[in-house]
């Protein structure tokens, strides 16, 4: 079987051996959960409960606001003890946060749609689409884009392929690998539901060739419409555009979306959540993640309620080896460093990475030497060195012309840069300014 890939990319140390092969363990429910209301790309939901209210596990506690929004559900049974504003680690703004003191689980699920395979086209478009939205499902690979919204355009445009992304190319992280090994039937079932909604004839599951056990597990459930496909172990193979090119040789146009070339992409964990929402009526209130790194005593893969404090996960994993290291939400390439360990797990939290003090160093940026390494690394064929110069000179319109908005923020350019230039930091600034000028999210 051919191993597929994309142009460019890098090979950072994988470091997956720390947690690879460790079965997913469900941790105890915390005494209290801390739930950010804003957990999706787009418009946050509006809180529909108040302090002192009793809630059940799976109960809707915030209503979606518009098409690019999803509701929020309680991850525990208990009482809402506080509603306050706390600095959000992703948006870097004070955001609404609910504190729920937990009790013994009592569940409030949606009605299962166990007969979905018999649905006609109209029922699939309406009932299954609405179920994904009402279950609060977002992209669990980290982007947290509302999963249902991808199918609004699909109802107007033909879709050829639905792709599940199982690359998990970010170093250290292994939760997607374990999900594919332990839950292949549910992941394939989720893909079948997605094919049903949009009418696509083919579904791929892209798996990096460093995950043979996951690939073999998925192959057992393959059929004429669903094909697990091996892709080369290379960063950022798990990028949406990179995965599409590897499997279909189609390229997403600048400023466009996968649907514009007849493709829809989801993470494998998202497909699992969609399967559970349809078959069991279960909203998205818990997820798997990896707690790992040289700074953690017992790395592993955990199943946790959204809203669990990060400190509890670190404690469950044996605690820190030493003080003074760095804790990152996600992986080392695209993750977000945090200092406050009382911050909670969110829907998009795929990992907690703990680095030792010896692994953390200050970045001392020097002048670009025009070596060209960033050009070779960029999988989207941009010119990172030139784009940085344009952004630094505040020549934003020219930077937009040369494709800065197409940057996927993977960090490959910065990784290979001998001058330690933080390209992504500058590109994010240019993109944020563009969104502000265009009236987008600020």
Short mmCIF file of C-alpha atoms in Angstrom, two decimals:
data_model
loop_
_atom_site.label_atom_id
_atom_site.label_comp_id
_atom_site.label_asym_id
_atom_site.label_seq_id
_atom_site.Cartn_x
_atom_site.Cartn_y
_atom_site.Cartn_z
CA UNK A 1 0.00 0.00 0.00
CA UNK A 2 1.31 3.45 -0.95
CA UNK A 3 2.15 5.83 1.90
CA UNK A 4 0.75 9.24 1.01
CA UNK A 5 2.01 12.69 1.94
CA UNK A 6 2.30 16.38 1.07
CA UNK A 7 5.01 18.82 -0.02
CA UNK A 8 7.37 20.28 2.59
CA UNK A 9 7.05 19.58 6.31
CA UNK A 10 9.51 18.74 9.09
CA UNK A 11 10.44 15.87 11.41
CA UNK A 12 10.58 17.06 15.03
CA UNK A 13 11.29 14.39 17.68
CA UNK A 14 8.02 12.52 18.20
CA UNK A 15 8.37 11.79 21.95
CA UNK A 16 5.20 9.68 21.72
CA UNK A 17 6.80 6.74 23.49
CA UNK A 18 6.04 8.38 26.85
CA UNK A 19 2.29 7.70 26.56
CA UNK A 20 1.96 5.49 23.46
CA UNK A 21 0.36 2.14 24.17
CA UNK A 22 -1.10 3.21 27.50
CA UNK A 23 -4.86 2.40 27.57
CA UNK A 24 -7.30 5.23 28.18
CA UNK A 25 -8.15 5.53 31.88
CA UNK A 26 -11.32 7.22 33.12
CA UNK A 27 -10.46 9.53 36.02
CA UNK A 28 -12.79 10.16 38.98
CA UNK A 29 -15.32 12.98 38.65
CA UNK A 30 -13.92 16.11 40.32
CA UNK A 31 -15.68 17.70 43.31
CA UNK A 32 -16.26 20.80 41.19
CA UNK A 33 -15.98 21.54 37.48
CA UNK A 34 -15.13 24.93 36.00
CA UNK A 35 -16.85 25.41 32.69
CA UNK A 36 -15.96 28.18 30.26
CA UNK A 37 -19.06 29.16 28.29
CA UNK A 38 -16.96 30.03 25.24
CA UNK A 39 -15.68 26.67 23.99
CA UNK A 40 -16.27 26.91 20.25
CA UNK A 41 -14.98 28.91 17.31
CA UNK A 42 -17.66 31.39 16.29
CA UNK A 43 -20.25 32.88 18.62
CA UNK A 44 -20.37 31.58 22.22
CA UNK A 45 -23.66 30.19 23.53
CA UNK A 46 -25.81 32.14 25.98
CA UNK A 47 -26.12 30.82 29.55
CA UNK A 48 -29.64 29.55 30.29
CA UNK A 49 -29.16 28.72 33.99
CA UNK A 50 -28.43 30.77 37.10
CA UNK A 51 -26.51 30.44 40.34
CA UNK A 52 -28.19 27.95 42.67
CA UNK A 53 -29.80 25.89 39.88
CA UNK A 54 -29.55 22.11 39.99
CA UNK A 55 -28.41 20.45 36.77
CA UNK A 56 -27.99 16.92 35.47
CA UNK A 57 -25.16 15.36 33.47
CA UNK A 58 -25.78 16.12 29.79
CA UNK A 59 -28.35 18.84 30.47
CA UNK A 60 -28.20 21.88 28.20
CA UNK A 61 -27.05 24.91 30.21
CA UNK A 62 -26.28 27.39 27.41
CA UNK A 63 -28.15 27.95 24.13
CA UNK A 64 -26.46 28.26 20.72
CA UNK A 65 -26.49 31.74 19.22
CA UNK A 66 -26.75 31.52 15.45
CA UNK A 67 -25.43 29.01 12.91
CA UNK A 68 -21.74 29.17 13.94
CA UNK A 69 -22.45 28.29 17.56
CA UNK A 70 -23.29 25.22 19.64
CA UNK A 71 -24.99 24.70 23.00
CA UNK A 72 -23.09 23.79 26.15
CA UNK A 73 -24.03 20.87 28.40
CA UNK A 74 -23.32 20.16 32.03
CA UNK A 75 -20.52 17.58 32.48
CA UNK A 76 -21.77 16.64 35.95
CA UNK A 77 -24.87 16.43 38.10
CA UNK A 78 -24.88 19.06 40.82
CA UNK A 79 -25.51 22.68 41.74
CA UNK A 80 -24.23 25.81 40.00
CA UNK A 81 -22.33 27.50 42.83
CA UNK A 82 -20.92 30.47 40.92
CA UNK A 83 -20.93 32.32 37.60
CA UNK A 84 -17.99 34.67 37.10
CA UNK A 85 -15.53 36.13 34.61
CA UNK A 86 -12.09 34.49 34.29
CA UNK A 87 -9.23 35.09 31.83
CA UNK A 88 -9.65 32.59 28.99
CA UNK A 89 -6.36 30.86 27.98
CA UNK A 90 -7.27 30.82 24.27
CA UNK A 91 -9.08 34.11 23.67
CA UNK A 92 -6.92 35.93 26.25
CA UNK A 93 -9.99 37.87 27.39
CA UNK A 94 -12.17 37.64 30.52
CA UNK A 95 -14.87 35.09 29.69
CA UNK A 96 -17.90 33.74 31.54
CA UNK A 97 -17.22 30.64 33.61
CA UNK A 98 -19.67 28.38 35.48
CA UNK A 99 -18.67 26.54 38.64
CA UNK A 100 -20.69 23.36 39.26
CA UNK A 101 -20.31 21.37 42.49
CA UNK A 102 -20.75 17.73 41.52
CA UNK A 103 -22.93 14.98 42.95
CA UNK A 104 -23.79 11.43 41.82
CA UNK A 105 -24.52 11.32 38.08
CA UNK A 106 -28.11 11.58 36.89
CA UNK A 107 -28.25 11.74 33.11
CA UNK A 108 -30.27 14.01 30.84
CA UNK A 109 -29.54 12.80 27.31
CA UNK A 110 -31.18 13.43 23.96
CA UNK A 111 -33.40 10.79 22.36
CA UNK A 112 -31.25 8.16 20.55
CA UNK A 113 -31.62 8.05 16.76
CA UNK A 114 -30.86 4.35 16.47
CA UNK A 115 -32.80 3.96 13.19
CA UNK A 116 -30.67 6.56 11.34
CA UNK A 117 -29.51 4.04 8.72
CA UNK A 118 -33.07 3.92 7.35
CA UNK A 119 -33.36 7.72 6.97
CA UNK A 120 -34.01 9.15 3.54
CA UNK A 121 -32.04 12.15 2.23
CA UNK A 122 -34.34 14.75 3.80
CA UNK A 123 -34.34 13.10 7.22
CA UNK A 124 -30.56 12.71 7.13
CA UNK A 125 -30.13 16.39 6.31
CA UNK A 126 -32.43 17.53 9.09
CA UNK A 127 -32.39 15.06 11.99
CA UNK A 128 -28.73 14.05 11.85
CA UNK A 129 -27.55 17.60 11.15
CA UNK A 130 -29.61 18.94 14.06
CA UNK A 131 -28.39 16.17 16.34
CA UNK A 132 -24.74 17.10 15.81
CA UNK A 133 -25.58 20.73 16.62
CA UNK A 134 -27.80 19.99 19.63
CA UNK A 135 -25.16 17.68 21.09
CA UNK A 136 -22.70 20.60 21.16
CA UNK A 137 -20.12 18.84 19.02
CA UNK A 138 -17.10 20.78 17.80
CA UNK A 139 -13.80 19.81 16.20
CA UNK A 140 -11.90 17.87 18.87
CA UNK A 141 -8.53 18.14 17.15
CA UNK A 142 -8.18 21.60 18.68
CA UNK A 143 -9.90 23.97 16.23
CA UNK A 144 -13.31 23.65 18.00
CA UNK A 145 -15.20 24.68 14.85
CA UNK A 146 -18.90 23.72 15.16
CA UNK A 147 -19.09 20.36 13.37
CA UNK A 148 -22.64 20.79 12.06
CA UNK A 149 -21.81 24.02 10.23
CA UNK A 150 -19.67 22.19 7.67
CA UNK A 151 -22.84 20.59 6.36
CA UNK A 152 -24.77 23.79 5.65
CA UNK A 153 -22.72 24.27 2.48
CA UNK A 154 -22.77 20.53 1.84
CA UNK A 155 -26.52 20.72 1.38
CA UNK A 156 -25.94 23.10 -1.54
CA UNK A 157 -22.68 21.75 -3.00
CA UNK A 158 -21.72 18.19 -3.95
CA UNK A 159 -19.35 16.42 -1.55
CA UNK A 160 -17.04 13.74 -2.92
CA UNK A 161 -15.08 12.81 0.19
CA UNK A 162 -15.41 12.91 3.96
CA UNK A 163 -12.02 12.51 5.60
CA UNK A 164 -11.34 11.57 9.21
CA UNK A 165 -8.01 12.90 10.41
CA UNK A 166 -6.14 10.35 12.49
CA UNK A 167 -2.64 11.66 11.81
CA UNK A 168 -2.05 13.14 15.27
CA UNK A 169 1.23 14.59 14.03
CA UNK A 170 1.76 16.88 17.05
CA UNK A 171 4.70 15.49 19.08
CA UNK A 172 3.96 13.78 22.43
CA UNK A 173 0.17 13.42 21.92
CA UNK A 174 -1.26 9.89 21.63
CA UNK A 175 -4.96 10.11 22.51
CA UNK A 176 -6.21 9.85 18.91
CA UNK A 177 -4.00 6.80 18.45
CA UNK A 178 -5.61 5.15 21.49
CA UNK A 179 -9.12 6.14 20.37
CA UNK A 180 -8.56 4.40 17.03
CA UNK A 181 -7.15 1.29 18.75
CA UNK A 182 -9.86 1.06 21.40
CA UNK A 183 -12.94 2.39 19.53
CA UNK A 184 -12.53 1.67 15.79
CA UNK A 185 -16.14 0.54 15.31
CA UNK A 186 -17.56 3.75 16.77
CA UNK A 187 -15.19 5.92 14.73
CA UNK A 188 -16.14 4.15 11.51
CA UNK A 189 -19.80 4.39 12.58
CA UNK A 190 -19.40 8.14 12.99
CA UNK A 191 -17.95 8.36 9.48
CA UNK A 192 -20.92 6.40 8.11
CA UNK A 193 -23.27 8.93 9.73
CA UNK A 194 -21.37 11.82 8.13
CA UNK A 195 -21.48 10.15 4.70
CA UNK A 196 -25.22 9.72 5.20
CA UNK A 197 -25.73 13.44 5.88
CA UNK A 198 -23.85 14.79 2.86
CA UNK A 199 -24.26 11.95 0.37
CA UNK A 200 -20.52 11.57 -0.29
CA UNK A 201 -19.54 8.34 -1.97
CA UNK A 202 -16.19 7.85 -0.23
CA UNK A 203 -14.79 8.20 3.28
CA UNK A 204 -11.10 8.09 4.16
CA UNK A 205 -9.44 7.74 7.54
CA UNK A 206 -5.90 9.14 7.30
CA UNK A 207 -3.51 7.46 9.76
CA UNK A 208 0.22 8.19 10.05
CA UNK A 209 2.41 5.15 9.43
CA UNK A 210 3.77 5.32 13.00
CA UNK A 211 0.39 3.97 14.22
CA UNK A 212 0.23 0.43 12.78
CA UNK A 213 -2.03 -0.93 15.55
CA UNK A 214 -4.60 1.82 14.93
CA UNK A 215 -4.47 1.25 11.18
CA UNK A 216 -5.03 -2.50 11.54
CA UNK A 217 -7.90 -1.94 13.99
CA UNK A 218 -9.68 0.37 11.53
CA UNK A 219 -9.06 -1.96 8.56
CA UNK A 220 -11.31 -4.56 10.20
CA UNK A 221 -14.26 -2.19 9.68
CA UNK A 222 -13.38 -1.00 6.17
CA UNK A 223 -15.82 -1.47 3.30
CA UNK A 224 -16.37 -0.28 -0.26
CA UNK A 225 -17.11 3.27 0.91
CA UNK A 226 -14.72 3.57 3.86
CA UNK A 227 -10.97 3.20 3.48
CA UNK A 228 -8.27 3.65 6.13
CA UNK A 229 -5.23 5.14 4.38
CA UNK A 230 -1.63 5.31 5.54
CA UNK A 231 0.01 8.72 5.37
CA UNK A 232 3.67 9.54 5.95
CA UNK A 233 4.77 10.42 9.47
CA UNK A 234 5.68 14.04 8.99
CA UNK A 235 4.67 17.32 10.60
CA UNK A 236 2.11 18.90 9.94
CA UNK A 237 0.50 15.86 8.31
CA UNK A 238 -2.52 16.40 10.55
CA UNK A 239 -3.22 19.84 9.11
CA UNK A 240 -6.54 19.91 7.29
CA UNK A 241 -5.11 21.14 3.98
CA UNK A 242 -2.14 18.80 4.19
CA UNK A 243 -4.33 15.76 4.85
CA UNK A 244 -6.65 16.64 1.97
CA UNK A 245 -3.73 16.96 -0.43
CA UNK A 246 -2.16 13.70 0.77
CA UNK A 247 -5.34 11.69 0.23
CA UNK A 248 -6.97 13.39 -2.78
CA UNK A 249 -4.24 15.60 -4.36
CA UNK A 250 -6.76 18.45 -4.21
CA UNK A 251 -5.68 21.86 -2.89
CA UNK A 252 -7.89 24.18 -0.86
CA UNK A 253 -7.81 27.64 -2.52
CA UNK A 254 -6.49 30.63 -0.58
CA UNK A 255 -9.37 32.06 1.43
CA UNK A 256 -11.45 28.98 0.68
CA UNK A 257 -12.64 25.96 2.63
CA UNK A 258 -12.48 22.20 1.97
CA UNK A 259 -16.15 22.18 0.90
CA UNK A 260 -15.16 24.36 -2.07
CA UNK A 261 -13.24 21.38 -3.49
CA UNK A 262 -15.82 18.78 -2.47
CA UNK A 263 -14.22 17.63 0.79
CA UNK A 264 -15.19 17.70 4.49
CA UNK A 265 -12.67 16.88 7.24
CA UNK A 266 -13.18 15.88 10.88
CA UNK A 267 -10.92 14.57 13.62
CA UNK A 268 -11.36 10.88 14.55
CA UNK A 269 -12.41 11.85 18.10
CA UNK A 270 -15.11 14.10 16.62
CA UNK A 271 -16.47 11.15 14.65
CA UNK A 272 -16.59 9.11 17.87
CA UNK A 273 -18.55 11.91 19.60
CA UNK A 274 -20.96 12.11 16.66
CA UNK A 275 -21.58 8.36 16.81
CA UNK A 276 -22.39 8.55 20.53
CA UNK A 277 -24.66 11.58 20.01
CA UNK A 278 -26.69 9.74 17.36
CA UNK A 279 -26.71 6.20 18.77
CA UNK A 280 -26.94 7.09 22.49
CA UNK A 281 -28.24 10.67 22.49
CA UNK A 282 -25.11 11.66 24.42
CA UNK A 283 -24.07 15.34 24.31
CA UNK A 284 -20.41 16.30 24.27
CA UNK A 285 -19.38 16.79 27.90
CA UNK A 286 -16.31 14.57 28.20
CA UNK A 287 -13.33 13.66 26.06
CA UNK A 288 -10.01 11.84 25.92
CA UNK A 289 -6.66 13.59 26.23
CA UNK A 290 -2.98 12.85 26.79
CA UNK A 291 -1.11 13.99 29.91
CA UNK A 292 2.54 13.66 29.05
CA UNK A 293 6.03 15.14 28.92
CA UNK A 294 9.36 14.69 30.66
CA UNK A 295 8.05 16.81 33.52
CA UNK A 296 5.20 14.45 34.46
CA UNK A 297 5.68 11.37 36.65
CA UNK A 298 3.28 8.93 34.95
CA UNK A 299 2.31 9.98 31.39
CA UNK A 300 -0.88 8.45 30.03
CA UNK A 301 -4.14 8.82 28.15
CA UNK A 302 -7.15 9.86 30.22
CA UNK A 303 -10.92 10.13 29.80
CA UNK A 304 -12.11 13.27 31.57
CA UNK A 305 -15.11 15.51 32.09
CA UNK A 306 -14.90 18.91 30.42
CA UNK A 307 -14.28 21.45 33.19
CA UNK A 308 -11.89 19.28 35.20
CA UNK A 309 -9.06 21.43 36.64
CA UNK A 310 -5.72 20.73 34.98
CA UNK A 311 -4.07 20.37 38.39
CA UNK A 312 -6.26 17.32 39.06
CA UNK A 313 -5.07 15.67 35.85
CA UNK A 314 -1.43 16.33 36.76
CA UNK A 315 -2.02 14.93 40.26
CA UNK A 316 -3.70 11.82 38.79
CA UNK A 317 -0.67 11.37 36.51
CA UNK A 318 1.67 11.27 39.51
CA UNK A 319 2.46 14.96 39.77
CA UNK A 320 5.36 17.06 38.50
CA UNK A 321 8.96 15.85 38.52
CA UNK A 322 10.13 19.35 39.42
CA UNK A 323 8.96 22.93 39.70
CA UNK A 324 9.76 25.67 37.22
CA UNK A 325 8.97 23.85 33.99
CA UNK A 326 6.38 24.74 31.39
CA UNK A 327 2.78 23.45 31.11
CA UNK A 328 1.17 23.57 27.67
CA UNK A 329 -2.43 23.02 26.62
CA UNK A 330 -1.95 20.80 23.57
CA UNK A 331 1.39 19.92 22.02
CA UNK A 332 4.74 21.70 21.70
CA UNK A 333 4.19 23.01 18.16
CA UNK A 334 0.72 24.58 18.34
CA UNK A 335 -0.16 24.41 22.03
CA UNK A 336 -0.81 27.31 24.41
CA UNK A 337 1.48 27.75 27.47
CA UNK A 338 -0.34 28.30 30.77
CA UNK A 339 0.77 29.16 34.31
CA UNK A 340 -2.54 28.81 36.16
CA UNK A 341 -3.13 25.09 36.80
CA UNK A 342 -6.63 25.76 38.16
CA UNK A 343 -7.72 26.38 34.56
CA UNK A 344 -10.05 23.65 33.27
CA UNK A 345 -10.10 21.17 30.43
CA UNK A 346 -12.14 22.48 27.49
CA UNK A 347 -13.72 20.73 24.52
CA UNK A 348 -10.64 21.43 22.41
CA UNK A 349 -8.04 20.24 24.96
CA UNK A 350 -6.31 17.26 23.36
CA UNK A 351 -3.38 17.16 25.74
CA UNK A 352 -1.52 18.54 28.74
CA UNK A 353 2.22 18.68 28.09
CA UNK A 354 4.66 19.26 30.96
CA UNK A 355 8.27 20.15 30.10
CA UNK A 356 11.13 20.21 32.61
CA UNK A 357 12.99 23.45 33.46
CA UNK A 358 16.00 22.19 31.50
CA UNK A 359 13.90 21.96 28.34
CA UNK A 360 12.64 25.54 28.60
CA UNK A 361 14.77 28.38 27.28
CA UNK A 362 14.26 32.00 26.34
CA UNK A 363 13.98 32.78 22.64
CA UNK A 364 16.56 35.32 21.52
CA UNK A 365 15.58 36.36 18.00
CA UNK A 366 18.30 37.56 15.62
CA UNK A 367 18.21 38.89 12.06
CA UNK A 368 17.08 36.67 9.19
CA UNK A 369 20.06 35.25 7.24
CA UNK A 370 17.93 34.28 4.20
CA UNK A 371 18.93 30.63 4.48
CA UNK A 372 15.66 29.45 2.93
CA UNK A 373 14.95 26.69 5.46
CA UNK A 374 11.51 28.10 6.24
CA UNK A 375 10.58 28.00 2.55
CA UNK A 376 11.52 24.33 2.35
CA UNK A 377 9.56 23.53 5.52
CA UNK A 378 6.35 25.33 4.61
CA UNK A 379 3.79 22.80 3.41
CA UNK A 380 1.62 25.56 1.92
CA UNK A 381 4.47 26.92 -0.24
CA UNK A 382 4.44 30.34 1.39
CA UNK A 383 7.54 32.51 1.87
CA UNK A 384 7.68 32.89 5.67
CA UNK A 385 10.89 34.93 5.66
CA UNK A 386 9.43 37.53 3.29
CA UNK A 387 6.05 37.57 5.03
CA UNK A 388 7.67 38.30 8.41
CA UNK A 389 9.55 41.25 6.90
CA UNK A 390 6.30 42.63 5.46
CA UNK A 391 4.42 42.29 8.76
CA UNK A 392 7.26 43.86 10.76
CA UNK A 393 7.26 46.78 8.30
CA UNK A 394 3.46 47.06 8.75
CA UNK A 395 2.97 46.37 5.03
CA UNK A 396 -0.13 44.32 5.81
CA UNK A 397 -1.88 44.62 2.45
CA UNK A 398 1.21 43.25 0.73
CA UNK A 399 1.41 40.45 3.30
CA UNK A 400 -2.20 39.53 2.53
CA UNK A 401 -1.38 39.55 -1.18
CA UNK A 402 1.47 37.09 -0.59
CA UNK A 403 -0.72 34.65 1.34
CA UNK A 404 -0.24 35.28 5.06
CA UNK A 405 -3.97 34.56 5.57
CA UNK A 406 -3.37 31.06 4.20
CA UNK A 407 -0.89 30.23 6.96
CA UNK A 408 -2.08 27.29 9.11
CA UNK A 409 0.10 28.40 12.07
CA UNK A 410 1.80 25.01 12.33
CA UNK A 411 5.11 26.56 13.39
CA UNK A 412 7.32 24.56 11.02
CA UNK A 413 9.03 27.73 9.81
CA UNK A 414 9.95 28.83 13.32
CA UNK A 415 11.11 25.32 14.23
CA UNK A 416 13.78 25.22 11.49
CA UNK A 417 14.81 28.90 11.77
CA UNK A 418 18.46 29.33 12.92
CA UNK A 419 17.67 32.96 13.82
CA UNK A 420 14.87 31.85 16.20
CA UNK A 421 12.34 34.13 14.48
CA UNK A 422 8.81 33.60 15.84
CA UNK A 423 7.08 33.67 12.48
CA UNK A 424 3.69 32.50 13.73
CA UNK A 425 3.48 35.29 16.31
CA UNK A 426 3.79 37.87 13.51
CA UNK A 427 1.39 36.03 11.20
CA UNK A 428 -1.25 35.83 13.92
CA UNK A 429 -0.98 39.59 14.37
CA UNK A 430 -1.57 40.18 10.65
CA UNK A 431 -4.54 37.81 10.59
CA UNK A 432 -6.08 39.35 13.68
CA UNK A 433 -5.79 42.82 12.14
CA UNK A 434 -7.39 41.57 8.93
CA UNK A 435 -10.31 40.06 10.87
CA UNK A 436 -10.78 43.33 12.75
CA UNK A 437 -10.75 45.42 9.57
CA UNK A 438 -13.22 43.04 7.90
CA UNK A 439 -15.55 43.14 10.89
CA UNK A 440 -14.66 39.61 11.97
CA UNK A 441 -14.02 38.23 15.42
CA UNK A 442 -11.86 40.58 17.47
#
